[in-house]
Coordinates of C-alpha atoms in Angstrom, one line a residue:
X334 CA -16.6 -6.8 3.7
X335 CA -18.4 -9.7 2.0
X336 CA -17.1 -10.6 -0.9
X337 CA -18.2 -12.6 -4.0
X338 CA -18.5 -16.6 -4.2
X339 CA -15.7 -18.3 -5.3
X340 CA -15.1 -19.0 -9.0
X341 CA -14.8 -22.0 -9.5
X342 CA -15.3 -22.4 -12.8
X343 CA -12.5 -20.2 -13.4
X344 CA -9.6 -22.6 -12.4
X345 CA -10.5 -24.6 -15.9
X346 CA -8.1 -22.2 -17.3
X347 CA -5.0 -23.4 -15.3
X348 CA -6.4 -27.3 -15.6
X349 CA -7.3 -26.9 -11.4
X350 CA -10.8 -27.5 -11.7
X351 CA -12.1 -29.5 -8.5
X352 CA -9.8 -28.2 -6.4
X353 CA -10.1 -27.0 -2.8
X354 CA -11.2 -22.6 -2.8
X355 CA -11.0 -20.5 0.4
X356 CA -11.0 -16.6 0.9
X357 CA -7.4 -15.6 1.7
X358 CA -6.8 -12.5 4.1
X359 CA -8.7 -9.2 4.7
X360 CA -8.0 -7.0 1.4
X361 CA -10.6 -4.6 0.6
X362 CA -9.3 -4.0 -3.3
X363 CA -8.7 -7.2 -5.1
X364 CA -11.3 -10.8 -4.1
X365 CA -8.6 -13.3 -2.9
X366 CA -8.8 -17.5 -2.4
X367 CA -6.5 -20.0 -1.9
X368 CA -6.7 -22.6 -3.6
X369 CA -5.5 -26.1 -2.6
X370 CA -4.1 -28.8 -5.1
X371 CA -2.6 -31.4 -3.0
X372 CA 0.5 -30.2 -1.2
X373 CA 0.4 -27.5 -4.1
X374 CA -1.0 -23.9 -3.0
X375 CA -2.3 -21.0 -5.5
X376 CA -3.6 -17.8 -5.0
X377 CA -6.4 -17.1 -7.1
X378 CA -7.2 -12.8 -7.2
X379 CA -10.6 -11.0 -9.1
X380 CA -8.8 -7.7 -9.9
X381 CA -10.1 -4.6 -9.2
X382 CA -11.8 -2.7 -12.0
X383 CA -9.2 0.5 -11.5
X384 CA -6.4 -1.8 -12.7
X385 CA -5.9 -2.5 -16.0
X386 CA -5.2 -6.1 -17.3
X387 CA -2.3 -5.5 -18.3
X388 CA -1.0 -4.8 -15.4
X389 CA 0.1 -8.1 -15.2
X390 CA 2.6 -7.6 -17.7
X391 CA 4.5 -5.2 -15.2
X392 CA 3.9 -7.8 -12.2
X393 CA 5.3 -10.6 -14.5
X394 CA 8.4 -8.8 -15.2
X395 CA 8.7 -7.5 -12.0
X396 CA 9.0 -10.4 -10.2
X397 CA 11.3 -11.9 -12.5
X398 CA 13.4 -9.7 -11.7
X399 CA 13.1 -9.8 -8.1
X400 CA 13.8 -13.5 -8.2
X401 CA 16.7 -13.3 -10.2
X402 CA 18.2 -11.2 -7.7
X403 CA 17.8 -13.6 -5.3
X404 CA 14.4 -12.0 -3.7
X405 CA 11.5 -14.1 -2.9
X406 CA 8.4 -12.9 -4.8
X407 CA 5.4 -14.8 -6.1
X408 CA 5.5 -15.9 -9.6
X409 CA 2.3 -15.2 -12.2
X410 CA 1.5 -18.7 -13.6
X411 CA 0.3 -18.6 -17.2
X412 CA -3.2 -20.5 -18.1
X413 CA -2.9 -23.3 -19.7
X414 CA -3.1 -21.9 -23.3
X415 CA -0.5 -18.9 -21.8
X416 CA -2.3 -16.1 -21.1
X417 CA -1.1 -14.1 -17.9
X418 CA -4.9 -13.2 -16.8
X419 CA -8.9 -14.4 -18.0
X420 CA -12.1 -12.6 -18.2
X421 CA -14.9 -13.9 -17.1
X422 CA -18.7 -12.1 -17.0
X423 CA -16.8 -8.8 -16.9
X424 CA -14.1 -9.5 -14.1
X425 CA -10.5 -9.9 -14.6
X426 CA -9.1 -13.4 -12.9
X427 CA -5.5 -13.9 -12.0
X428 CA -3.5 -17.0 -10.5
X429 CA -0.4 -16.7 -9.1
X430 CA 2.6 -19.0 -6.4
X431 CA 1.9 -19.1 -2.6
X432 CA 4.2 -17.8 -0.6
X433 CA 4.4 -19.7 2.6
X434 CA 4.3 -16.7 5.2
X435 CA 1.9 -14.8 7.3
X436 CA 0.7 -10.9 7.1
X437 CA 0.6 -8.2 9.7
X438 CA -1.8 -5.5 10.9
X439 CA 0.7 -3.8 13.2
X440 CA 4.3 -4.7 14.1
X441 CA 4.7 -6.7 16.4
X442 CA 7.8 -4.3 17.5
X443 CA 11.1 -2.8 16.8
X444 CA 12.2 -6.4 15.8
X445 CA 9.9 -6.4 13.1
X446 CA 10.4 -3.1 12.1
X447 CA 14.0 -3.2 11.5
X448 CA 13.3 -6.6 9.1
X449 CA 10.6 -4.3 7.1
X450 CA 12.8 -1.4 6.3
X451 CA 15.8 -4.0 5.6
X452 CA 13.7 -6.1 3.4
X453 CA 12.2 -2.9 1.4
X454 CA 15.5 -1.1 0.9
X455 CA 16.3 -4.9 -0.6
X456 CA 13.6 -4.7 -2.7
X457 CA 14.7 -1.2 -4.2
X458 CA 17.9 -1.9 -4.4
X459 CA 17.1 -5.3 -6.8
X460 CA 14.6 -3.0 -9.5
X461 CA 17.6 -0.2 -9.5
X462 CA 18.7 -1.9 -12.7
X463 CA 15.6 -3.2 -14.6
X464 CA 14.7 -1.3 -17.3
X465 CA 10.8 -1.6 -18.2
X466 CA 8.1 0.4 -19.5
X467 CA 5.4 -0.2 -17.1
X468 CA 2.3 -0.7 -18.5
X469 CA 0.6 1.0 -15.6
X470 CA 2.1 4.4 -14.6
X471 CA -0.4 5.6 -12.2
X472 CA 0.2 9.0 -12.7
X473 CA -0.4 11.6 -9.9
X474 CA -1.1 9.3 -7.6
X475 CA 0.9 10.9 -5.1
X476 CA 0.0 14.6 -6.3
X477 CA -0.3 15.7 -3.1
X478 CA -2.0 19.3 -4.2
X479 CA -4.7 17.6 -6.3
X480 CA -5.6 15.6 -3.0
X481 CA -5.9 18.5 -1.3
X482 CA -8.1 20.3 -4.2
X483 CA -10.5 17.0 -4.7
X484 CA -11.2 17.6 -0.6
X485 CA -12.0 21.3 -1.5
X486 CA -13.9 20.8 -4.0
X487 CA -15.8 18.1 -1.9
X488 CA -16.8 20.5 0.7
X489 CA -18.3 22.7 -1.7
X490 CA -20.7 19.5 -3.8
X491 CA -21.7 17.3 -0.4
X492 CA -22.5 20.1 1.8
X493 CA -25.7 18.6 2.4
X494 CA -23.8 15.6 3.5
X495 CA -25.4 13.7 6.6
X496 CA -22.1 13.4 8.2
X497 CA -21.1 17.2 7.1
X498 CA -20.6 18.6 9.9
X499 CA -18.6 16.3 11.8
X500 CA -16.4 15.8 8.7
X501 CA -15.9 19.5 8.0
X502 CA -13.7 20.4 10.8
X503 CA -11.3 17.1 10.0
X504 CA -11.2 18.6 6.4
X505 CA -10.1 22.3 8.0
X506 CA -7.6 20.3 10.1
X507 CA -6.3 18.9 7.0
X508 CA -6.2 21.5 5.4
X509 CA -4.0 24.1 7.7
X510 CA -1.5 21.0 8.5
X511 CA -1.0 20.7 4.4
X512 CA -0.2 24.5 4.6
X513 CA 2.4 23.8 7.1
X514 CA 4.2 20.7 5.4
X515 CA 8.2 21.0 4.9
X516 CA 8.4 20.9 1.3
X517 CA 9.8 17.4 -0.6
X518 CA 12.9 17.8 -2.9
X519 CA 13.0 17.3 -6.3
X520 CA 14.7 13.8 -6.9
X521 CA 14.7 11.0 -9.6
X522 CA 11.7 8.9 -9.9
X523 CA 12.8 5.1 -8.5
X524 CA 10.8 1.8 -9.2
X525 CA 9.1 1.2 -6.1
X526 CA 6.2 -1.2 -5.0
X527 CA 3.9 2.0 -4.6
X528 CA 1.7 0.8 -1.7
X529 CA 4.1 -0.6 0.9
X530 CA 2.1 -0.9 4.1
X531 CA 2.6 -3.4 6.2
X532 CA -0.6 -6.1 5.5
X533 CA 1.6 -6.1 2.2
X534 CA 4.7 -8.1 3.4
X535 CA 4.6 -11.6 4.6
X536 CA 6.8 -12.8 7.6
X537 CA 8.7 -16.1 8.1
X538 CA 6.3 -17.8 10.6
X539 CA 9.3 -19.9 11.9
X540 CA 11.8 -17.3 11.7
X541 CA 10.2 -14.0 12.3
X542 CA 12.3 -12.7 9.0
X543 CA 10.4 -10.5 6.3
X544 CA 10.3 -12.6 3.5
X545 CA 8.5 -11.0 0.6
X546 CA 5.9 -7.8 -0.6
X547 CA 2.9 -8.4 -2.1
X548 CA -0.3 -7.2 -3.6
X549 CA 2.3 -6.0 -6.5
X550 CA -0.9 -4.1 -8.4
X551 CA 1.0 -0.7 -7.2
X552 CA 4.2 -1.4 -8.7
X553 CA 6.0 1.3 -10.4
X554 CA 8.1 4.5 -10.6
X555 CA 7.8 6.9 -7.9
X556 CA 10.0 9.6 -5.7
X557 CA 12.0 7.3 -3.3
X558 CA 11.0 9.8 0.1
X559 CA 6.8 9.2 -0.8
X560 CA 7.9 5.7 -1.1
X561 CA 9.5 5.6 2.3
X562 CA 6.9 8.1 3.5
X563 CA 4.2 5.8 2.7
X564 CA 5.8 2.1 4.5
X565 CA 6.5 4.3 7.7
X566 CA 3.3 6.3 8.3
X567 CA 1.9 2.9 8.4
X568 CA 4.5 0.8 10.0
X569 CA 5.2 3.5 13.0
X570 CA 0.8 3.9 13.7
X571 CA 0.7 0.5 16.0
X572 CA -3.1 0.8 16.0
X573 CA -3.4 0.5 12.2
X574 CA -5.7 3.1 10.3
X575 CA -9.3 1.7 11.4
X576 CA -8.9 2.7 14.7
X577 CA -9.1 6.8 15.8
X578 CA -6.6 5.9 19.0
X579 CA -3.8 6.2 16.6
X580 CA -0.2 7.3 17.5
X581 CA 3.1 7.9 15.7
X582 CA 5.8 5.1 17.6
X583 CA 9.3 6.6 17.1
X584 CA 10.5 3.5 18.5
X585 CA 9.2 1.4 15.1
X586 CA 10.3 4.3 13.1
X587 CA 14.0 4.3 14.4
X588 CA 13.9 1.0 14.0
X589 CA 12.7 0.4 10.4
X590 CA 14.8 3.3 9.5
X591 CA 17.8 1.8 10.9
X592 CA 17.0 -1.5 9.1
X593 CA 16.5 0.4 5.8
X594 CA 19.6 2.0 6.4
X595 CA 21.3 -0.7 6.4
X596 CA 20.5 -2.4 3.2
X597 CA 19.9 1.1 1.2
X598 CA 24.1 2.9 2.5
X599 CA 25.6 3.6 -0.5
X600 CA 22.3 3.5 -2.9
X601 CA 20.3 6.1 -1.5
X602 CA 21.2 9.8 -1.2
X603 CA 21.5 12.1 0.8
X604 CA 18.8 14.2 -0.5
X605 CA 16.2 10.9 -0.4
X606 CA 17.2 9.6 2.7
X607 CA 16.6 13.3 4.2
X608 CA 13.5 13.5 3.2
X609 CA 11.6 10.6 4.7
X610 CA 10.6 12.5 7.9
X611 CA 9.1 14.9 5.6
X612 CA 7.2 12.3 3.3
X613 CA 5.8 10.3 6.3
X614 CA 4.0 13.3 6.8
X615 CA 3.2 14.1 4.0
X616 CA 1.6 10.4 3.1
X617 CA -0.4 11.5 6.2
X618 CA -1.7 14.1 5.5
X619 CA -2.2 13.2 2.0
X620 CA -3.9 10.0 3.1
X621 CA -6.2 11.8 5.2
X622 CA -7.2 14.2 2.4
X623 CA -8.2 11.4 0.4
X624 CA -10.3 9.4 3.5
X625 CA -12.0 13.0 4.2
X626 CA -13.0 13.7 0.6
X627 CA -14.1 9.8 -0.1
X628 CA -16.4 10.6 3.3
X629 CA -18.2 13.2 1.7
X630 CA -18.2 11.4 -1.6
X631 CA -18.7 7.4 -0.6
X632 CA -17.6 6.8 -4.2
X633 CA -14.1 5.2 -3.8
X634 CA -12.2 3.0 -0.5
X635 CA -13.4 -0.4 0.1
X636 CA -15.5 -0.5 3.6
X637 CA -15.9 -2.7 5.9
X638 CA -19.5 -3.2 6.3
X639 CA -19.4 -5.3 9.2
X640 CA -17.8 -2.8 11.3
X641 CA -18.9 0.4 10.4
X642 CA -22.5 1.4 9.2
X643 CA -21.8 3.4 6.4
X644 CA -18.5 4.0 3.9
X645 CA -18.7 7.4 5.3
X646 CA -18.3 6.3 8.9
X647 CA -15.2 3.9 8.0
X648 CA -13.5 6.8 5.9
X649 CA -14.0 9.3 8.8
X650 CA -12.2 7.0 11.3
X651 CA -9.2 6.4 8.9
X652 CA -9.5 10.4 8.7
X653 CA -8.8 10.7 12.2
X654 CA -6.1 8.3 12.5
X655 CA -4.1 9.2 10.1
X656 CA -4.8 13.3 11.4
X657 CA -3.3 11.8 14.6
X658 CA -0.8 9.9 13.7
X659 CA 0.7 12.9 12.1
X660 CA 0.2 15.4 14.9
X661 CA 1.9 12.4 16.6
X662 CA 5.1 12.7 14.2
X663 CA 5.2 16.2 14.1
X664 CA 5.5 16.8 17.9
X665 CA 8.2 14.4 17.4
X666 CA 10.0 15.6 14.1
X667 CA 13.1 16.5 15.6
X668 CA 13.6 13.2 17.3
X669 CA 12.8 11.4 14.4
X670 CA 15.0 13.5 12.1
X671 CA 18.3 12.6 14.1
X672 CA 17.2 9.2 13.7
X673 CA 17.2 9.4 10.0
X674 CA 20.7 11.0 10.4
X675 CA 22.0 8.1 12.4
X676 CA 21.2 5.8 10.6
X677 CA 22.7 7.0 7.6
X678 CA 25.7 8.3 9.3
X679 CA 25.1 12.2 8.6
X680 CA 24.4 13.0 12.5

């Protein structure tokens, strides 16, 4: 995806004019530079119009509290007048720490995987006690059934869709595996990062160790299992979601579960931790409701135009990897449940 120029005149408002701007990984929500100051590094973002301003408030606090539980997370560096964001020509500009690691399209293995799930059941377990009205709540955002309805009702206004019917039997498909999902218990809402997948946590170059999540616009309260659901559906899919030759690794997921595990005994219950087999597949199927409908509507995901011809052809592929990804887990789901229970010591 192209994005815009660099704005430079922007930096005035942290007194960094002058210095050195490049784009900064492959995000297709928020515009992202690095910006170079010496030895000093900043990341400079161009939010998104769906978030709000202030949700930089909830970052700020967030991270706070992250690093006063010993966490690494990225700090949100107030201009020089001490505001947490600027506006410029319409756009909201935000400038923020570099962390000093590197970000992942796949796993590189179970290694990896065991550091994600330890580092994110960390990253729980540190918000457990912050109390804070986020500014942001994101309601429904995991309401699963009005997913499902928005790709109904899509079928019925794009039927004269270019791409209809190749995109109408991945809706059906959908459709009958949302029918068939094991059904998520009803558990406390836990503050969570909301969008945990795995181009959102840096690694240790040196060390190989997860160091830190970011992208923190997602932050919020959420059930724990989505949460969980969400990191593992695409942690355990080793061909990432741009690519229909998806699969479902059991090997990553034992793994990440084990490392969750074993930060998260004692903290997370028995009624969350047994329902992450059943949120990974919901997240998938969930996920590819949303692709399928934004196929026939081309009104929503970020596309990469230099892969795909269309936003319709980029949101059927993710259709189709997430669909198989989740046939994947479910011809596994027993296997993957006694993981679960291994790891938490209930097998």
């Amino acid at each position: 995806m192209q994005g815009p120029e660099a704005p430079i005149g922007v930096l005035r408002a942290w007194n960094l004019a002058g210095c050195g701007v490049a784009p900064l990984g492959s995000g297709l929500i928020n515009h992202t530079w690095l910006v170079s100051s010496g030895a000093d590094r900043y990341v400079l973002q161009q939010l998104n119009p769906v978030f709000p301003p202030a949700i930089n408030e909830d970052i700020r606090v967030v991270t706070a509290h992250l690093r006063s539980r010993g966490l690494v997370a990225p700090e949100l560096l107030p201009t020089t007048d001490g505001r947490l964001w600027v506006e410029v020509e319409g756009w909201v500009y935000r400038l923020m720490t570099h962390v000093d690691g590197v970000s992942r399209d796949r796993l590189s293995g179970p290694v990896e995987a065991r550091e994600a799930g330890a580092l994110l059941a960390r990253f729980h377990r540190a918000l457990a006690d912050l109390h804070h009205e986020f500014r942001n709540r994101r309601l429904g955002v995991h309401d699963t059934g009005r997913h499902l309805q928005t790709l109904r009702q899509s079928l019925i206004d794009h039927g004269t869709h270019r791409d209809f019917a190749a995109i109408r039997p991945l809706a059906e498909e959908i459709l009958q595996l949302a029918a068939a999902l094991p059904p998520l218990p009803v558990v406390p809402d836990r503050i969570v990062h909301g969008d945990p997948k795995i181009n959102n946590l840096l690694f240790d170059t040196a060390t190989g160790r997860a160091l830190c999540f970011i992208d923190l616009d997602t932050l919020g309260p959420m059930p724990l299992p989505l949460e969980l659901g969400d990191a593992f559906r695409s942690w355990c899919n080793p061909a990432g979601e741009d690519n229909r030759q998806s699969a479902f690794a059991l090997d990553l997921f034992t793994a990440a579960v084990g490392g969750y595990a074993s930060a998260a005994a004692g903290w997370i219950t028995p009624e969350e931790s047994g329902a992450i087999v059943a949120g990974t597949l919901t997240i998938y199927v969930e996920l590819a409701a949303r692709f399928c409908a934004d196929a026939l509507r081309e009104s929503y995901f970020g596309w990469d135009a230099q892969r795909f011809p269309t936003r319709s052809a980029h949101n059927q592929v993710r259709t189709v990897s997430q669909l198989t990804a989740a046939r994947a887990l479910w011809d596994v789901r027993g296997a993957a449940e006694e993981a679960v229970r291994r790891a938490f010591g209930s097998g």
